[in-house]
């Protein structure tokens, strides 16, 4: 069920989001209405989820709403701020989500992340893209 509390807040299946920046309704439908995350029996027995690339906090809040403890990682400061706002809009879920403003990698270090200003989830890691291009040229 979707409701608009006011022009800036949208609530979907009991979870609220700040809509002042134009939340992607399609994204919320995928997560909350179509429930594209399949929770198999293995995940049902484990009650901790790691959300790498937490974006606006939609997936973190989805799993928190299902009773999971969530650790969400979002490296882009502006997007992290939106995720924090969304988590704060849901005080009954807030204690289940730990949001961390860091990237996740298999090695320690720093890397440049380029973001698409028109899509909060559209980021690129240039070293990774160049590695894929080089692998394509070698193959």
Tab-separated table of N, CA and C in Angstrom:
chain	number	residue	atom	x	y	z
A	1	UNK	N	0.827	-1.178	0.000
A	1	UNK	CA	0.000	0.000	0.000
A	1	UNK	C	0.875	1.246	0.000
A	2	UNK	N	0.519	2.220	-0.808
A	2	UNK	CA	1.284	3.465	-0.924
A	2	UNK	C	0.424	4.621	-0.439
A	3	UNK	N	1.028	5.480	0.407
A	3	UNK	CA	0.345	6.695	0.830
A	3	UNK	C	1.322	7.857	0.764
A	4	UNK	N	0.802	9.018	0.504
A	4	UNK	CA	1.593	10.242	0.578
A	4	UNK	C	1.133	10.988	1.813
A	5	UNK	N	2.016	11.121	2.791
A	5	UNK	CA	1.687	11.852	4.012
A	5	UNK	C	1.599	13.337	3.678
A	6	UNK	N	2.540	13.822	2.929
A	6	UNK	CA	2.502	15.159	2.354
A	6	UNK	C	3.345	15.082	1.091
A	7	UNK	N	3.599	16.200	0.457
A	7	UNK	CA	4.325	16.130	-0.815
A	7	UNK	C	5.777	15.674	-0.654
A	8	UNK	N	6.299	15.735	0.573
A	8	UNK	CA	7.691	15.351	0.791
A	8	UNK	C	7.881	13.956	1.375
A	9	UNK	N	6.840	13.317	1.882
A	9	UNK	CA	6.964	12.004	2.510
A	9	UNK	C	6.049	11.013	1.795
A	10	UNK	N	6.621	9.899	1.392
A	10	UNK	CA	5.842	8.810	0.804
A	10	UNK	C	6.029	7.580	1.688
A	11	UNK	N	4.932	6.865	1.945
A	11	UNK	CA	4.993	5.658	2.764
A	11	UNK	C	4.524	4.489	1.911
A	12	UNK	N	5.317	3.449	1.900
A	12	UNK	CA	4.992	2.265	1.120
A	12	UNK	C	5.133	1.040	2.025
A	13	UNK	N	4.050	0.303	2.166
A	13	UNK	CA	3.995	-0.860	3.068
A	13	UNK	C	4.488	-0.531	4.475
A	14	UNK	N	4.114	0.663	4.958
A	14	UNK	CA	4.435	1.051	6.326
A	14	UNK	C	5.818	1.645	6.525
A	15	UNK	N	6.614	1.784	5.459
A	15	UNK	CA	7.966	2.337	5.564
A	15	UNK	C	7.982	3.680	4.840
A	16	UNK	N	8.479	4.712	5.527
A	16	UNK	CA	8.444	6.078	4.982
A	16	UNK	C	9.772	6.483	4.347
A	17	UNK	N	9.649	7.310	3.295
A	17	UNK	CA	10.805	7.828	2.576
A	17	UNK	C	10.616	9.311	2.308
A	18	UNK	N	11.734	10.044	2.358
A	18	UNK	CA	11.716	11.450	2.004
A	18	UNK	C	11.641	11.539	0.487
A	19	UNK	N	10.597	12.160	-0.022
A	19	UNK	CA	10.374	12.263	-1.466
A	19	UNK	C	10.741	13.636	-2.010
A	20	UNK	N	11.338	14.509	-1.177
A	20	UNK	CA	11.634	15.870	-1.627
A	20	UNK	C	12.668	15.898	-2.744
A	21	UNK	N	13.534	14.892	-2.773
A	21	UNK	CA	14.533	14.817	-3.843
A	21	UNK	C	14.067	13.978	-5.006
A	22	UNK	N	12.825	13.507	-4.988
A	22	UNK	CA	12.291	12.698	-6.076
A	22	UNK	C	12.735	11.241	-5.965
A	23	UNK	N	12.298	10.567	-4.916
A	23	UNK	CA	12.618	9.151	-4.733
A	23	UNK	C	12.169	8.384	-5.969
A	24	UNK	N	12.936	7.419	-6.358
A	24	UNK	CA	12.602	6.617	-7.523
A	24	UNK	C	11.489	5.644	-7.157
A	25	UNK	N	10.273	5.959	-7.587
A	25	UNK	CA	9.110	5.137	-7.276
A	25	UNK	C	9.304	3.714	-7.798
A	26	UNK	N	9.906	3.590	-8.984
A	26	UNK	CA	10.166	2.257	-9.559
A	26	UNK	C	10.999	1.411	-8.599
A	27	UNK	N	12.024	2.017	-8.018
A	27	UNK	CA	12.892	1.322	-7.069
A	27	UNK	C	12.094	0.828	-5.870
A	28	UNK	N	11.232	1.673	-5.331
A	28	UNK	CA	10.430	1.283	-4.176
A	28	UNK	C	9.442	0.172	-4.534
A	29	UNK	N	8.884	0.238	-5.739
A	29	UNK	CA	7.983	-0.827	-6.187
A	29	UNK	C	8.725	-2.157	-6.264
A	30	UNK	N	9.926	-2.151	-6.838
A	30	UNK	CA	10.706	-3.385	-6.963
A	30	UNK	C	10.957	-4.020	-5.605
A	31	UNK	N	11.306	-3.199	-4.641
A	31	UNK	CA	11.683	-3.719	-3.323
A	31	UNK	C	10.466	-4.043	-2.461
A	32	UNK	N	9.499	-3.125	-2.383
A	32	UNK	CA	8.413	-3.273	-1.419
A	32	UNK	C	7.128	-3.888	-1.959
A	33	UNK	N	6.815	-3.705	-3.220
A	33	UNK	CA	5.572	-4.242	-3.776
A	33	UNK	C	5.828	-5.580	-4.462
A	34	UNK	N	6.801	-5.593	-5.359
A	34	UNK	CA	7.098	-6.832	-6.083
A	34	UNK	C	7.971	-7.773	-5.266
A	35	UNK	N	8.551	-7.277	-4.175
A	35	UNK	CA	9.425	-8.041	-3.277
A	35	UNK	C	10.434	-8.876	-4.059
A	36	UNK	N	11.286	-8.169	-4.788
A	36	UNK	CA	12.256	-8.841	-5.638
A	36	UNK	C	13.369	-9.549	-4.870
A	37	UNK	N	13.462	-9.307	-3.581
A	37	UNK	CA	14.449	-10.043	-2.788
A	37	UNK	C	13.833	-11.353	-2.336
A	38	UNK	N	14.435	-12.426	-2.734
A	38	UNK	CA	13.936	-13.748	-2.373
A	38	UNK	C	14.556	-14.147	-1.041
A	39	UNK	N	13.720	-14.393	-0.058
A	39	UNK	CA	14.207	-14.805	1.262
A	39	UNK	C	14.071	-16.318	1.374
A	40	UNK	N	15.156	-17.017	1.125
A	40	UNK	CA	15.077	-18.475	1.238
A	40	UNK	C	15.256	-18.898	2.693
A	41	UNK	N	15.134	-20.176	2.924
A	41	UNK	CA	15.188	-20.694	4.301
A	41	UNK	C	16.517	-20.394	4.976
A	42	UNK	N	17.594	-20.366	4.206
A	42	UNK	CA	18.913	-20.083	4.779
A	42	UNK	C	18.933	-18.679	5.378
A	43	UNK	N	18.425	-17.717	4.626
A	43	UNK	CA	18.399	-16.345	5.106
A	43	UNK	C	17.413	-16.176	6.256
A	44	UNK	N	16.345	-16.960	6.234
A	44	UNK	CA	15.369	-16.887	7.320
A	44	UNK	C	16.000	-17.266	8.659
A	45	UNK	N	16.981	-18.198	8.648
A	45	UNK	CA	17.595	-18.608	9.905
A	45	UNK	C	18.665	-17.613	10.356
A	46	UNK	N	19.242	-16.886	9.437
A	46	UNK	CA	20.211	-15.844	9.751
A	46	UNK	C	19.460	-14.522	9.819
A	47	UNK	N	19.689	-13.758	10.837
A	47	UNK	CA	18.937	-12.520	10.993
A	47	UNK	C	19.797	-11.272	10.798
A	48	UNK	N	20.905	-11.400	10.065
A	48	UNK	CA	21.757	-10.257	9.778
A	48	UNK	C	21.933	-10.140	8.271
A	49	UNK	N	21.771	-8.915	7.760
A	49	UNK	CA	21.942	-8.641	6.336
A	49	UNK	C	22.996	-7.554	6.189
A	50	UNK	N	23.883	-7.712	5.210
A	50	UNK	CA	24.857	-6.676	4.868
A	50	UNK	C	24.429	-6.093	3.534
A	51	UNK	N	24.108	-4.811	3.532
A	51	UNK	CA	23.628	-4.109	2.350
A	51	UNK	C	24.775	-3.261	1.796
A	52	UNK	N	25.468	-3.794	0.791
A	52	UNK	CA	26.607	-3.097	0.195
A	52	UNK	C	26.083	-2.228	-0.941
A	53	UNK	N	26.290	-0.937	-0.806
A	53	UNK	CA	25.699	0.020	-1.746
A	53	UNK	C	24.284	0.321	-1.308
A	54	UNK	N	24.136	0.810	-0.094
A	54	UNK	CA	22.820	0.983	0.531
A	54	UNK	C	21.940	2.008	-0.177
A	55	UNK	N	22.542	2.846	-1.015
A	55	UNK	CA	21.794	3.841	-1.773
A	55	UNK	C	20.933	4.676	-0.822
A	56	UNK	N	19.646	4.814	-1.057
A	56	UNK	CA	18.777	5.674	-0.235
A	56	UNK	C	18.234	4.954	0.994
A	57	UNK	N	18.731	3.748	1.256
A	57	UNK	CA	18.308	2.987	2.430
A	57	UNK	C	17.097	2.107	2.196
A	58	UNK	N	16.644	2.008	0.949
A	58	UNK	CA	15.434	1.234	0.654
A	58	UNK	C	15.568	-0.237	1.032
A	59	UNK	N	16.644	-0.880	0.619
A	59	UNK	CA	16.820	-2.304	0.926
A	59	UNK	C	17.069	-2.518	2.413
A	60	UNK	N	17.855	-1.626	3.017
A	60	UNK	CA	18.113	-1.730	4.457
A	60	UNK	C	16.803	-1.660	5.235
A	61	UNK	N	15.932	-0.721	4.854
A	61	UNK	CA	14.649	-0.581	5.543
A	61	UNK	C	13.712	-1.752	5.239
A	62	UNK	N	13.783	-2.283	4.041
A	62	UNK	CA	12.970	-3.450	3.687
A	62	UNK	C	13.307	-4.624	4.618
A	63	UNK	N	14.608	-4.919	4.755
A	63	UNK	CA	15.006	-6.042	5.601
A	63	UNK	C	14.777	-5.747	7.083
A	64	UNK	N	15.011	-4.509	7.512
A	64	UNK	CA	14.727	-4.137	8.907
A	64	UNK	C	13.250	-4.331	9.208
A	65	UNK	N	12.394	-3.989	8.254
A	65	UNK	CA	10.946	-4.156	8.411
A	65	UNK	C	10.547	-5.624	8.516
A	66	UNK	N	11.396	-6.507	7.980
A	66	UNK	CA	11.160	-7.962	8.059
A	66	UNK	C	11.781	-8.565	9.319
A	67	UNK	N	12.404	-7.719	10.160
A	67	UNK	CA	12.955	-8.194	11.430
A	67	UNK	C	14.438	-8.479	11.428
A	68	UNK	N	15.138	-8.130	10.359
A	68	UNK	CA	16.574	-8.389	10.275
A	68	UNK	C	17.374	-7.240	10.872
A	69	UNK	N	18.580	-7.534	11.326
A	69	UNK	CA	19.568	-6.533	11.693
A	69	UNK	C	20.360	-6.258	10.422
A	70	UNK	N	20.503	-4.979	10.066
A	70	UNK	CA	21.115	-4.620	8.789
A	70	UNK	C	22.315	-3.706	9.006
A	71	UNK	N	23.399	-4.021	8.305
A	71	UNK	CA	24.564	-3.156	8.233
A	71	UNK	C	24.638	-2.670	6.789
A	72	UNK	N	24.362	-1.375	6.585
A	72	UNK	CA	24.340	-0.814	5.241
A	72	UNK	C	25.551	0.067	5.000
A	73	UNK	N	26.199	-0.143	3.861
A	73	UNK	CA	27.383	0.628	3.490
A	73	UNK	C	27.056	1.479	2.264
A	74	UNK	N	27.225	2.789	2.384
A	74	UNK	CA	27.000	3.706	1.261
A	74	UNK	C	28.144	4.712	1.216
A	75	UNK	N	28.983	4.660	0.171
A	75	UNK	CA	30.180	5.503	0.126
A	75	UNK	C	29.946	6.955	-0.303
A	76	UNK	N	28.869	7.236	-1.024
A	76	UNK	CA	28.626	8.599	-1.518
A	76	UNK	C	27.950	9.420	-0.414
A	77	UNK	N	28.619	10.476	0.041
A	77	UNK	CA	28.132	11.254	1.190
A	77	UNK	C	26.717	11.794	1.003
A	78	UNK	N	26.429	12.324	-0.187
A	78	UNK	CA	25.097	12.885	-0.428
A	78	UNK	C	24.016	11.806	-0.369
A	79	UNK	N	24.308	10.654	-0.920
A	79	UNK	CA	23.348	9.545	-0.918
A	79	UNK	C	23.228	8.967	0.491
A	80	UNK	N	24.343	8.879	1.194
A	80	UNK	CA	24.348	8.441	2.593
A	80	UNK	C	23.436	9.333	3.437
A	81	UNK	N	23.480	10.650	3.185
A	81	UNK	CA	22.620	11.596	3.928
A	81	UNK	C	21.142	11.310	3.680
A	82	UNK	N	20.792	11.010	2.434
A	82	UNK	CA	19.401	10.675	2.111
A	82	UNK	C	18.994	9.383	2.807
A	83	UNK	N	19.880	8.394	2.784
A	83	UNK	CA	19.592	7.117	3.463
A	83	UNK	C	19.392	7.349	4.961
A	84	UNK	N	20.235	8.190	5.561
A	84	UNK	CA	20.110	8.500	6.987
A	84	UNK	C	18.766	9.162	7.282
A	85	UNK	N	18.362	10.107	6.417
A	85	UNK	CA	17.047	10.752	6.583
A	85	UNK	C	15.930	9.713	6.532
A	86	UNK	N	16.018	8.807	5.563
A	86	UNK	CA	14.969	7.793	5.413
A	86	UNK	C	14.917	6.854	6.611
A	87	UNK	N	16.066	6.498	7.125
A	87	UNK	CA	16.090	5.631	8.312
A	87	UNK	C	15.515	6.369	9.515
A	88	UNK	N	15.833	7.650	9.644
A	88	UNK	CA	15.302	8.448	10.761
A	88	UNK	C	13.788	8.660	10.659
A	89	UNK	N	13.232	8.579	9.455
A	89	UNK	CA	11.778	8.693	9.286
A	89	UNK	C	11.038	7.460	9.813
A	90	UNK	N	11.787	6.417	10.136
A	90	UNK	CA	11.213	5.145	10.570
A	90	UNK	C	11.773	4.754	11.931
A	91	UNK	N	11.372	5.485	12.992
A	91	UNK	CA	11.974	5.260	14.312
A	91	UNK	C	11.807	3.826	14.824
A	92	UNK	N	10.727	3.144	14.416
A	92	UNK	CA	10.513	1.764	14.861
A	92	UNK	C	11.489	0.790	14.211
A	93	UNK	N	12.165	1.207	13.131
A	93	UNK	CA	13.138	0.352	12.437
A	93	UNK	C	14.576	0.808	12.652
A	94	UNK	N	14.733	2.019	13.131
A	94	UNK	CA	16.043	2.665	13.248
A	94	UNK	C	17.068	1.820	14.005
A	95	UNK	N	16.645	1.173	15.085
A	95	UNK	CA	17.581	0.375	15.889
A	95	UNK	C	18.059	-0.879	15.171
A	96	UNK	N	17.377	-1.269	14.110
A	96	UNK	CA	17.772	-2.476	13.355
A	96	UNK	C	18.753	-2.169	12.233
A	97	UNK	N	19.020	-0.877	11.982
A	97	UNK	CA	19.882	-0.501	10.854
A	97	UNK	C	21.086	0.288	11.349
A	98	UNK	N	22.273	-0.180	10.959
A	98	UNK	CA	23.507	0.570	11.168
A	98	UNK	C	23.996	0.976	9.793
A	99	UNK	N	24.002	2.272	9.534
A	99	UNK	CA	24.418	2.790	8.241
A	99	UNK	C	25.841	3.326	8.354
A	100	UNK	N	26.699	2.931	7.424
A	100	UNK	CA	28.120	3.278	7.468
A	100	UNK	C	28.500	3.982	6.176
A	101	UNK	N	29.102	5.173	6.299
A	101	UNK	CA	29.480	5.983	5.136
A	101	UNK	C	30.872	5.577	4.640
A	102	UNK	N	30.961	4.342	4.148
A	102	UNK	CA	32.211	3.772	3.625
A	102	UNK	C	31.882	2.847	2.470
A	103	UNK	N	32.883	2.606	1.638
A	103	UNK	CA	32.766	1.615	0.567
A	103	UNK	C	33.244	0.263	1.104
A	104	UNK	N	32.912	-0.789	0.408
A	104	UNK	CA	33.349	-2.134	0.770
A	104	UNK	C	34.205	-2.678	-0.371
A	105	UNK	N	35.340	-3.263	-0.016
A	105	UNK	CA	36.247	-3.809	-1.021
A	105	UNK	C	36.969	-5.014	-0.452
A	106	UNK	N	37.620	-5.738	-1.332
A	106	UNK	CA	38.400	-6.887	-0.879
A	106	UNK	C	39.817	-6.470	-0.482
A	107	UNK	N	40.177	-5.198	-0.717
A	107	UNK	CA	41.491	-4.735	-0.297
A	107	UNK	C	41.413	-3.332	0.280
A	108	UNK	N	42.356	-3.017	1.135
A	108	UNK	CA	42.398	-1.723	1.798
A	108	UNK	C	42.973	-0.680	0.844
A	109	UNK	N	42.423	0.521	0.886
A	109	UNK	CA	42.947	1.584	0.058
A	109	UNK	C	41.885	2.599	-0.278
A	110	UNK	N	42.238	3.505	-1.163
A	110	UNK	CA	41.307	4.537	-1.607
A	110	UNK	C	41.125	4.406	-3.105
A	111	UNK	N	39.927	4.752	-3.560
A	111	UNK	CA	39.620	4.696	-4.986
A	111	UNK	C	38.652	5.825	-5.301
A	112	UNK	N	38.719	6.337	-6.515
A	112	UNK	CA	37.795	7.392	-6.928
A	112	UNK	C	36.484	6.761	-7.375
A	113	UNK	N	35.402	7.325	-6.870
A	113	UNK	CA	34.069	6.884	-7.271
A	113	UNK	C	33.414	8.065	-7.975
A	114	UNK	N	32.946	7.814	-9.178
A	114	UNK	CA	32.274	8.846	-9.955
A	114	UNK	C	30.785	8.591	-9.901
A	115	UNK	N	30.014	9.632	-9.618
A	115	UNK	CA	28.569	9.443	-9.512
A	115	UNK	C	27.840	10.122	-10.653
A	116	UNK	N	26.713	9.551	-10.987
A	116	UNK	CA	25.820	10.110	-11.991
A	116	UNK	C	24.886	11.062	-11.259
A	117	UNK	N	24.919	12.366	-11.538
A	117	UNK	CA	24.091	13.319	-10.792
A	117	UNK	C	22.589	13.103	-10.978
A	118	UNK	N	22.204	12.357	-12.005
A	118	UNK	CA	20.788	12.117	-12.260
A	118	UNK	C	20.297	10.789	-11.701
A	119	UNK	N	21.205	10.000	-11.111
A	119	UNK	CA	20.823	8.684	-10.606
A	119	UNK	C	21.675	8.364	-9.394
A	120	UNK	N	21.077	8.395	-8.192
A	120	UNK	CA	21.847	8.195	-6.964
A	120	UNK	C	22.504	6.823	-6.926
A	121	UNK	N	21.965	5.848	-7.638
A	121	UNK	CA	22.553	4.508	-7.669
A	121	UNK	C	23.517	4.311	-8.816
A	122	UNK	N	23.699	5.341	-9.646
A	122	UNK	CA	24.548	5.218	-10.830
A	122	UNK	C	25.956	5.682	-10.562
A	123	UNK	N	26.750	4.849	-9.891
A	123	UNK	CA	28.134	5.212	-9.608
A	123	UNK	C	29.062	4.321	-10.409
A	124	UNK	N	30.272	4.800	-10.580
A	124	UNK	CA	31.269	4.037	-11.314
A	124	UNK	C	32.582	4.084	-10.567
A	125	UNK	N	33.254	2.967	-10.561
A	125	UNK	CA	34.601	2.890	-10.021
A	125	UNK	C	35.504	2.745	-11.236
A	126	UNK	N	36.257	3.795	-11.550
A	126	UNK	CA	36.996	3.825	-12.805
A	126	UNK	C	38.025	2.701	-12.920
A	127	UNK	N	38.725	2.358	-11.851
A	127	UNK	CA	39.708	1.274	-11.931
A	127	UNK	C	39.033	-0.030	-12.326
A	128	UNK	N	37.845	-0.282	-11.789
A	128	UNK	CA	37.112	-1.495	-12.113
A	128	UNK	C	36.689	-1.480	-13.574
A	129	UNK	N	36.184	-0.349	-14.060
A	129	UNK	CA	35.761	-0.249	-15.454
A	129	UNK	C	36.949	-0.458	-16.385
A	130	UNK	N	38.080	0.153	-16.071
A	130	UNK	CA	39.269	-0.011	-16.907
A	130	UNK	C	39.747	-1.453	-16.888
A	131	UNK	N	39.645	-2.139	-15.737
A	131	UNK	CA	40.035	-3.548	-15.662
A	131	UNK	C	39.155	-4.403	-16.560
A	132	UNK	N	37.869	-4.127	-16.573
A	132	UNK	CA	36.938	-4.888	-17.416
A	132	UNK	C	37.243	-4.635	-18.881
A	133	UNK	N	37.517	-3.381	-19.243
A	133	UNK	CA	37.864	-3.055	-20.632
A	133	UNK	C	39.147	-3.768	-21.040
A	134	UNK	N	40.154	-3.734	-20.168
A	134	UNK	CA	41.429	-4.399	-20.489
A	134	UNK	C	41.253	-5.906	-20.635
A	135	UNK	N	40.430	-6.519	-19.755
A	135	UNK	CA	40.187	-7.951	-19.856
A	135	UNK	C	39.492	-8.278	-21.176
A	136	UNK	N	38.583	-7.426	-21.600
A	136	UNK	CA	37.872	-7.631	-22.861
A	136	UNK	C	38.826	-7.572	-24.037
A	137	UNK	N	39.794	-6.641	-23.970
A	137	UNK	CA	40.765	-6.504	-25.064
A	137	UNK	C	41.713	-7.701	-25.121
A	138	UNK	N	42.080	-8.226	-23.954
A	138	UNK	CA	42.992	-9.378	-23.900
A	138	UNK	C	42.302	-10.632	-24.418
A	139	UNK	N	41.032	-10.819	-24.039
A	139	UNK	CA	40.292	-12.009	-24.469
A	139	UNK	C	39.984	-11.876	-25.933
